[in-house]
mmCIF file of C-alpha atoms in Angstrom:
data_model
loop_
_atom_site.group_PDB
_atom_site.id
_atom_site.type_symbol
_atom_site.label_atom_id
_atom_site.label_comp_id
_atom_site.label_asym_id
_atom_site.label_seq_id
_atom_site.Cartn_x
_atom_site.Cartn_y
_atom_site.Cartn_z
ATOM 1 C CA MET I 1 -0.063 -0.008 0.018
ATOM 2 C CA GLU I 2 0.968 3.657 -0.541
ATOM 3 C CA PHE I 3 2.525 5.548 2.379
ATOM 4 C CA ASN I 4 0.703 8.661 1.078
ATOM 5 C CA ASP I 5 -2.684 6.773 1.568
ATOM 6 C CA LEU I 6 -1.824 6.169 5.318
ATOM 7 C CA ALA I 7 -0.938 9.962 5.689
ATOM 8 C CA ALA I 8 -4.153 10.954 3.902
ATOM 9 C CA PHE I 9 -6.157 8.778 6.231
ATOM 10 C CA LEU I 10 -4.374 10.327 9.391
ATOM 11 C CA ALA I 11 -4.858 13.974 7.964
ATOM 12 C CA VAL I 12 -8.610 13.362 7.604
ATOM 13 C CA ALA I 13 -9.064 11.541 10.939
ATOM 14 C CA ARG I 14 -7.210 14.525 12.685
ATOM 15 C CA ALA I 15 -9.278 17.238 10.925
ATOM 16 C CA GLY I 16 -12.551 15.452 11.325
ATOM 17 C CA GLY I 17 -13.522 15.953 7.691
ATOM 18 C CA PHE I 18 -12.175 15.850 4.141
ATOM 19 C CA ARG I 19 -12.606 19.514 3.431
ATOM 20 C CA ASP I 20 -10.675 20.689 6.578
ATOM 21 C CA ALA I 21 -8.009 18.073 5.793
ATOM 22 C CA ALA I 22 -7.644 19.314 2.354
ATOM 23 C CA ARG I 23 -7.206 22.993 3.568
ATOM 24 C CA ALA I 24 -4.454 21.841 5.969
ATOM 25 C CA SER I 25 -2.667 19.329 3.643
ATOM 26 C CA GLY I 26 -2.899 21.123 0.232
ATOM 27 C CA VAL I 27 -4.452 18.083 -1.156
ATOM 28 C CA SER I 28 -7.915 18.146 -2.727
ATOM 29 C CA ALA I 29 -10.754 16.759 -0.817
ATOM 30 C CA SER I 30 -11.600 14.267 -3.689
ATOM 31 C CA GLY I 31 -8.039 13.199 -3.795
ATOM 32 C CA LEU I 32 -7.936 12.526 0.036
ATOM 33 C CA SER I 33 -11.349 10.506 -0.432
ATOM 34 C CA VAL I 34 -9.839 8.469 -3.069
ATOM 35 C CA ALA I 35 -6.768 7.713 -0.997
ATOM 36 C CA VAL I 36 -8.683 6.713 2.144
ATOM 37 C CA ARG I 37 -10.993 4.388 -0.037
ATOM 38 C CA ARG I 38 -7.879 2.757 -1.451
ATOM 39 C CA LEU I 39 -6.512 2.164 1.826
ATOM 40 C CA GLU I 40 -9.769 0.710 3.243
ATOM 41 C CA ALA I 41 -9.874 -1.708 0.262
ATOM 42 C CA ALA I 42 -6.223 -2.778 0.610
ATOM 43 C CA LEU I 43 -6.753 -3.559 4.367
ATOM 44 C CA GLY I 44 -10.245 -4.971 3.847
ATOM 45 C CA VAL I 45 -11.784 -2.981 6.905
ATOM 46 C CA ARG I 46 -13.510 0.357 7.120
ATOM 47 C CA LEU I 47 -11.415 3.018 8.931
ATOM 48 C CA LEU I 48 -13.774 5.987 8.875
ATOM 49 C CA ASN I 49 -17.402 6.421 9.592
ATOM 50 C CA ARG I 50 -18.735 9.086 7.185
ATOM 51 C CA THR I 51 -21.927 11.200 7.514
ATOM 52 C CA THR I 52 -23.023 14.349 5.596
ATOM 53 C CA ARG I 53 -21.827 16.396 8.577
ATOM 54 C CA SER I 54 -18.799 14.675 10.065
ATOM 55 C CA VAL I 55 -16.175 12.130 9.754
ATOM 56 C CA ALA I 56 -14.889 9.894 12.764
ATOM 57 C CA PRO I 57 -12.674 6.916 12.886
ATOM 58 C CA THR I 58 -14.094 3.576 13.455
ATOM 59 C CA GLU I 59 -12.629 1.349 16.316
ATOM 60 C CA ALA I 60 -10.163 -0.172 13.636
ATOM 61 C CA GLY I 61 -9.369 3.312 12.441
ATOM 62 C CA GLN I 62 -8.681 4.523 16.049
ATOM 63 C CA ARG I 63 -6.358 1.582 16.626
ATOM 64 C CA LEU I 64 -4.483 2.330 13.392
ATOM 65 C CA ILE I 65 -4.129 6.206 14.270
ATOM 66 C CA GLU I 66 -2.603 5.171 17.652
ATOM 67 C CA ARG I 67 0.046 3.019 16.003
ATOM 68 C CA LEU I 68 0.643 5.411 12.955
ATOM 69 C CA THR I 69 1.114 8.591 15.106
ATOM 70 C CA PRO I 70 4.470 7.665 16.698
ATOM 71 C CA VAL I 71 5.767 6.059 13.439
ATOM 72 C CA LEU I 72 5.175 9.208 11.451
ATOM 73 C CA SER I 73 6.552 11.338 14.259
ATOM 74 C CA GLU I 74 9.744 9.355 14.056
ATOM 75 C CA MET I 75 9.897 9.769 10.310
ATOM 76 C CA GLU I 76 9.466 13.649 10.597
ATOM 77 C CA ALA I 77 12.208 13.548 13.350
ATOM 78 C CA ALA I 78 14.362 11.657 10.830
ATOM 79 C CA LEU I 79 13.852 14.185 8.147
ATOM 80 C CA ASP I 80 14.286 17.033 10.639
ATOM 81 C CA VAL I 81 17.942 16.169 10.973
ATOM 82 C CA LEU I 82 18.489 17.868 7.719
ATOM 83 C CA ASN I 83 17.716 21.125 9.248
ATOM 84 C CA MET I 84 21.143 21.050 10.873
ATOM 85 C CA PHE I 85 22.726 21.464 7.403
ATOM 86 C CA ARG I 86 20.751 24.483 6.566
ATOM 87 C CA ASP I 87 21.774 28.130 7.303
ATOM 88 C CA THR I 88 18.448 28.923 8.860
ATOM 89 C CA PRO I 89 15.862 26.734 10.439
ATOM 90 C CA THR I 90 12.909 25.653 8.299
ATOM 91 C CA GLY I 91 9.737 23.708 8.579
ATOM 92 C CA THR I 92 6.169 24.102 10.137
ATOM 93 C CA LEU I 93 5.405 24.821 13.807
ATOM 94 C CA ARG I 94 1.837 23.676 14.667
ATOM 95 C CA LEU I 95 0.276 25.598 17.785
ATOM 96 C CA ASN I 96 -3.016 24.906 19.416
ATOM 97 C CA VAL I 97 -4.072 27.998 21.251
ATOM 98 C CA PRO I 98 -7.348 29.553 22.942
ATOM 99 C CA ALA I 99 -8.966 32.504 21.295
ATOM 100 C CA GLY I 100 -7.866 35.108 23.767
ATOM 101 C CA VAL I 101 -4.211 34.188 23.334
ATOM 102 C CA ALA I 102 -4.559 34.215 19.601
ATOM 103 C CA ARG I 103 -5.882 37.833 19.609
ATOM 104 C CA VAL I 104 -3.773 39.326 22.496
ATOM 105 C CA VAL I 105 -0.674 37.321 23.341
ATOM 106 C CA LEU I 106 0.486 35.822 20.061
ATOM 107 C CA PRO I 107 0.516 38.668 17.594
ATOM 108 C CA PRO I 108 3.599 40.611 18.775
ATOM 109 C CA ILE I 109 5.468 37.321 19.502
ATOM 110 C CA LEU I 110 4.830 35.847 16.127
ATOM 111 C CA ALA I 111 5.682 38.935 14.239
ATOM 112 C CA ASP I 112 9.115 39.054 15.836
ATOM 113 C CA PHE I 113 9.581 35.228 15.621
ATOM 114 C CA LEU I 114 8.637 35.174 11.779
ATOM 115 C CA LYS I 115 10.926 38.124 11.107
ATOM 116 C CA ALA I 116 13.814 36.395 12.823
ATOM 117 C CA TYR I 117 13.071 32.963 11.103
ATOM 118 C CA PRO I 118 11.413 33.612 7.791
ATOM 119 C CA ASP I 119 11.851 29.997 6.624
ATOM 120 C CA ILE I 120 9.634 28.685 9.365
ATOM 121 C CA VAL I 121 5.841 28.549 8.832
ATOM 122 C CA VAL I 122 3.535 28.751 11.920
ATOM 123 C CA ASP I 123 0.262 26.846 11.593
ATOM 124 C CA VAL I 124 -2.150 28.100 14.414
ATOM 125 C CA THR I 125 -5.180 26.190 15.390
ATOM 126 C CA VAL I 126 -7.613 28.266 17.604
ATOM 127 C CA GLU I 127 -9.530 26.089 20.113
ATOM 128 C CA ASP I 128 -10.661 26.906 23.616
ATOM 129 C CA SER I 129 -11.441 23.269 24.754
ATOM 130 C CA PHE I 130 -8.919 21.116 26.513
ATOM 131 C CA VAL I 131 -7.156 18.949 23.954
ATOM 132 C CA ASP I 132 -4.258 16.422 23.560
ATOM 133 C CA VAL I 133 -1.996 18.503 21.342
ATOM 134 C CA LEU I 134 -0.209 15.530 20.054
ATOM 135 C CA SER I 135 -3.363 13.550 19.146
ATOM 136 C CA ALA I 136 -4.655 16.837 17.455
ATOM 137 C CA GLY I 137 -1.390 16.886 15.180
ATOM 138 C CA CYS I 138 0.138 19.942 16.886
ATOM 139 C CA ASP I 139 3.680 20.336 18.203
ATOM 140 C CA ALA I 140 2.816 22.409 21.217
ATOM 141 C CA GLY I 141 -0.088 24.173 22.888
ATOM 142 C CA ILE I 142 -0.541 27.379 24.801
ATOM 143 C CA ARG I 143 -2.922 27.267 27.825
ATOM 144 C CA TYR I 144 -3.378 28.797 31.317
ATOM 145 C CA ASP I 145 -2.077 26.835 34.263
ATOM 146 C CA GLU I 146 -5.324 25.279 35.410
ATOM 147 C CA ARG I 147 -5.608 23.752 31.759
ATOM 148 C CA LEU I 148 -2.095 22.286 31.262
ATOM 149 C CA GLU I 149 -1.624 18.736 30.232
ATOM 150 C CA GLN I 150 0.302 16.433 32.550
ATOM 151 C CA ASP I 151 3.769 15.177 31.750
ATOM 152 C CA MET I 152 4.519 18.157 29.605
ATOM 153 C CA VAL I 153 7.104 20.777 29.761
ATOM 154 C CA ALA I 154 5.713 24.238 30.167
ATOM 155 C CA ILE I 155 7.334 27.662 30.051
ATOM 156 C CA PRO I 156 5.845 31.155 30.443
ATOM 157 C CA ILE I 157 4.881 32.920 27.326
ATOM 158 C CA GLY I 158 3.466 36.516 27.014
ATOM 159 C CA PRO I 159 2.555 38.935 29.821
ATOM 160 C CA ARG I 160 2.871 37.237 33.271
ATOM 161 C CA LEU I 161 -0.024 39.083 34.734
ATOM 162 C CA GLN I 162 -3.411 39.677 33.169
ATOM 163 C CA ARG I 163 -6.815 40.884 34.526
ATOM 164 C CA PHE I 164 -10.383 40.468 33.793
ATOM 165 C CA ALA I 165 -11.944 43.768 32.822
ATOM 166 C CA THR I 166 -15.519 45.216 32.955
ATOM 167 C CA ALA I 167 -16.703 47.776 30.773
ATOM 168 C CA ALA I 168 -19.751 49.336 28.901
ATOM 169 C CA SER I 169 -20.448 52.150 26.485
ATOM 170 C CA PRO I 170 -20.977 55.730 27.989
ATOM 171 C CA ALA I 171 -24.359 55.771 26.296
ATOM 172 C CA TYR I 172 -25.518 52.568 28.088
ATOM 173 C CA LEU I 173 -24.183 53.967 31.324
ATOM 174 C CA ASP I 174 -25.779 57.292 30.917
ATOM 175 C CA ALA I 175 -29.106 55.496 30.579
ATOM 176 C CA ARG I 176 -28.735 52.822 33.056
ATOM 177 C CA GLY I 177 -26.403 54.217 35.701
ATOM 178 C CA ARG I 178 -22.893 53.336 36.766
ATOM 179 C CA PRO I 179 -22.472 50.439 39.164
ATOM 180 C CA THR I 180 -20.434 50.950 42.219
ATOM 181 C CA HIS I 181 -20.188 47.397 43.541
ATOM 182 C CA PRO I 182 -20.062 44.058 41.643
ATOM 183 C CA ARG I 183 -23.484 43.098 42.911
ATOM 184 C CA ASP I 184 -24.965 46.239 41.292
ATOM 185 C CA LEU I 185 -24.395 44.348 37.919
ATOM 186 C CA LEU I 186 -27.154 41.990 38.829
ATOM 187 C CA SER I 187 -29.670 44.764 37.877
ATOM 188 C CA HIS I 188 -27.750 45.441 34.589
ATOM 189 C CA ALA I 189 -27.904 43.945 31.081
ATOM 190 C CA CYS I 190 -24.750 41.739 30.934
ATOM 191 C CA LEU I 191 -23.253 40.070 27.894
ATOM 192 C CA ARG I 192 -21.922 36.747 28.874
ATOM 193 C CA GLY I 193 -19.561 34.300 27.419
ATOM 194 C CA GLN I 194 -20.049 30.482 27.527
ATOM 195 C CA PHE I 195 -17.715 27.455 27.590
ATOM 196 C CA ALA I 196 -17.816 25.195 24.651
ATOM 197 C CA SER I 197 -20.048 22.850 26.673
ATOM 198 C CA GLY I 198 -22.736 25.604 27.043
ATOM 199 C CA ALA I 199 -21.945 26.108 30.649
ATOM 200 C CA MET I 200 -21.476 29.933 31.689
ATOM 201 C CA PRO I 201 -18.617 30.948 33.914
ATOM 202 C CA VAL I 202 -19.605 33.167 37.016
ATOM 203 C CA TRP I 203 -18.173 36.685 36.959
ATOM 204 C CA GLU I 204 -15.533 36.946 39.660
ATOM 205 C CA PHE I 205 -14.283 40.105 41.304
ATOM 206 C CA GLU I 206 -11.626 40.729 43.846
ATOM 207 C CA ARG I 207 -10.394 43.647 45.970
ATOM 208 C CA GLU I 208 -8.125 43.415 49.049
ATOM 209 C CA GLY I 209 -8.888 39.862 49.654
ATOM 210 C CA ASP I 210 -12.571 40.246 49.304
ATOM 211 C CA ILE I 211 -13.955 37.904 46.458
ATOM 212 C CA VAL I 212 -17.371 38.493 44.954
ATOM 213 C CA ARG I 213 -18.971 36.117 42.508
ATOM 214 C CA ILE I 214 -22.053 36.808 40.580
ATOM 215 C CA GLU I 215 -24.193 35.223 37.819
ATOM 216 C CA PRO I 216 -25.771 38.162 35.956
ATOM 217 C CA SER I 217 -28.311 38.009 33.089
ATOM 218 C CA GLY I 218 -28.585 39.836 29.871
ATOM 219 C CA PRO I 219 -29.811 39.727 26.359
ATOM 220 C CA LEU I 220 -26.592 38.136 24.566
ATOM 221 C CA ARG I 221 -24.561 34.995 25.200
ATOM 222 C CA ALA I 222 -21.908 33.657 23.168
ATOM 223 C CA ARG I 223 -19.455 30.718 23.048
ATOM 224 C CA PRO I 224 -15.647 31.253 22.661
ATOM 225 C CA GLY I 225 -13.513 32.104 19.620
ATOM 226 C CA ALA I 226 -14.768 34.673 17.126
ATOM 227 C CA ALA I 227 -17.949 34.998 19.027
ATOM 228 C CA LEU I 228 -16.009 37.235 21.452
ATOM 229 C CA ASP I 229 -16.416 39.967 18.812
ATOM 230 C CA LEU I 230 -20.151 39.706 19.203
ATOM 231 C CA LEU I 231 -19.842 40.443 22.874
ATOM 232 C CA ILE I 232 -17.486 43.331 22.293
ATOM 233 C CA ASN I 233 -19.520 44.788 19.476
ATOM 234 C CA GLY I 234 -22.697 44.383 21.697
ATOM 235 C CA ALA I 235 -21.117 46.490 24.412
ATOM 236 C CA LEU I 236 -19.888 49.072 21.870
ATOM 237 C CA ALA I 237 -23.491 49.247 20.568
ATOM 238 C CA GLY I 238 -24.913 49.907 24.033
ATOM 239 C CA LEU I 239 -26.467 46.483 24.639
ATOM 240 C CA GLY I 240 -24.936 46.034 28.158
ATOM 241 C CA VAL I 241 -21.846 45.228 30.220
ATOM 242 C CA ALA I 242 -18.989 43.128 28.884
ATOM 243 C CA HIS I 243 -16.656 41.151 31.221
ATOM 244 C CA MET I 244 -13.534 39.521 29.782
ATOM 245 C CA TYR I 245 -9.672 39.654 29.378
ATOM 246 C CA GLU I 246 -8.538 43.139 29.580
ATOM 247 C CA GLY I 247 -6.409 42.927 26.488
ATOM 248 C CA LEU I 248 -9.448 42.275 24.355
ATOM 249 C CA LEU I 249 -11.203 45.395 25.671
ATOM 250 C CA ARG I 250 -8.032 47.657 25.879
ATOM 251 C CA PRO I 251 -8.240 49.219 22.494
ATOM 252 C CA HIS I 252 -11.831 50.394 23.071
ATOM 253 C CA LEU I 253 -11.042 51.450 26.656
ATOM 254 C CA ASP I 254 -8.193 53.591 25.228
ATOM 255 C CA SER I 255 -10.446 55.158 22.589
ATOM 256 C CA GLY I 256 -13.247 55.954 24.999
ATOM 257 C CA ALA I 257 -15.716 53.854 23.094
ATOM 258 C CA LEU I 258 -15.954 51.718 26.240
ATOM 259 C CA GLU I 259 -15.902 53.052 29.842
ATOM 260 C CA PRO I 260 -14.078 50.974 32.436
ATOM 261 C CA LEU I 261 -16.274 49.851 35.466
ATOM 262 C CA LEU I 262 -15.254 48.686 38.907
ATOM 263 C CA GLU I 263 -11.552 48.902 37.967
ATOM 264 C CA SER I 264 -10.413 48.505 41.593
ATOM 265 C CA TRP I 265 -12.297 45.057 41.579
ATOM 266 C CA TRP I 266 -10.602 43.776 38.391
ATOM 267 C CA GLN I 267 -9.304 40.292 39.282
ATOM 268 C CA PRO I 268 -5.674 39.483 38.180
ATOM 269 C CA PHE I 269 -4.612 36.074 36.907
ATOM 270 C CA SER I 270 -1.364 34.457 35.919
ATOM 271 C CA GLY I 271 -0.331 34.574 32.130
ATOM 272 C CA PRO I 272 -0.411 31.587 29.786
ATOM 273 C CA PHE I 273 2.289 28.893 29.224
ATOM 274 C CA LEU I 274 3.687 27.298 26.132
ATOM 275 C CA TYR I 275 3.690 23.535 26.768
ATOM 276 C CA TYR I 276 5.139 20.675 24.754
ATOM 277 C CA PRO I 277 6.350 16.966 25.072
ATOM 278 C CA GLY I 278 9.290 16.509 27.230
ATOM 279 C CA ARG I 279 11.102 14.424 24.662
ATOM 280 C CA GLN I 280 14.891 14.836 24.124
ATOM 281 C CA ASN I 281 14.848 15.669 20.385
ATOM 282 C CA LEU I 282 12.252 18.329 19.556
ATOM 283 C CA PRO I 283 11.453 19.204 15.909
ATOM 284 C CA THR I 284 13.503 22.027 14.792
ATOM 285 C CA PRO I 285 10.778 24.587 14.391
ATOM 286 C CA LEU I 286 9.505 23.856 17.908
ATOM 287 C CA ARG I 287 13.027 23.900 19.323
ATOM 288 C CA THR I 288 13.621 27.260 17.584
ATOM 289 C CA PHE I 289 10.493 28.598 19.059
ATOM 290 C CA VAL I 290 11.080 27.418 22.566
ATOM 291 C CA ASP I 291 14.595 28.984 22.447
ATOM 292 C CA PHE I 292 13.148 32.222 21.178
ATOM 293 C CA ILE I 293 10.462 32.380 23.965
ATOM 294 C CA LYS I 294 13.100 31.559 26.735
ATOM 295 C CA ALA I 295 15.300 34.467 25.226
ATOM 296 C CA ARG I 296 12.508 36.715 25.235
ATOM 297 C CA ASN I 297 11.568 35.921 28.814
ATOM 298 C CA ALA I 298 15.196 36.485 29.862
ATOM 299 C CA SER I 299 15.197 39.927 28.355
ATOM 300 C CA GLY I 300 11.887 40.886 29.992
ATOM 301 C CA GLN I 301 9.902 41.261 26.915
ATOM 302 C CA PRO I 302 6.146 40.074 27.371
#
């Protein structure tokens, strides 16, 4: 059987569909479909369950994925040895990051990194849920400390202190009044985020050791990712109060389009971490990125 057919199957299984796998691999969806069918015919067993909405591995397919992943990783590591003979590192670095990190933390870091290493391509997957980065086909992930995978090496990346900020438009506050205590928000229209599961996190405030947790209500709810823009735009339009990472609201606070609320109650939290497998021989793009982040941390850059 063809090695490319095995690679095609793994790409489709990781992406959860032929179209997404085609975008990631540069091979057409029809080409991937033909390769997977050819592989299934050669093996005499179905590897993927296909519906009009999704593709998922069968039990046999999952077993094959588990055996293929380390083999392909070893092949990639073998080819990566050639990087030592190049003047500059090359290859693809695959990162799995949450939406807030993609919007606030990564942009200045990647701008400097890609200028320093123009032959490296960074492939970023934005995902707020907890994932096994290796099973997801990524080299490393970025998460906050409470979401880190076990048995991984973790190094700080980006600002070491962040805050949750609360804000609303001046027009909304002129009409509804300005809260002076977090519990006042219970009588306001609040724009709330949701976890991927649909659960909604409480809004938490802290001042001088006093912690206040509330569950406000309002006209708009949105799950992570690009939906954060809906909450921000809702606040800009005067629909209600937004509560999220300060970095997401900072441009609008600085412009005056949003007015900060309860700033003395804004709760701080530690910054994110880059985490990756603790194996000895890291792929060259990942090793280069890790060294870059360590040097950046040592220089005091966020």
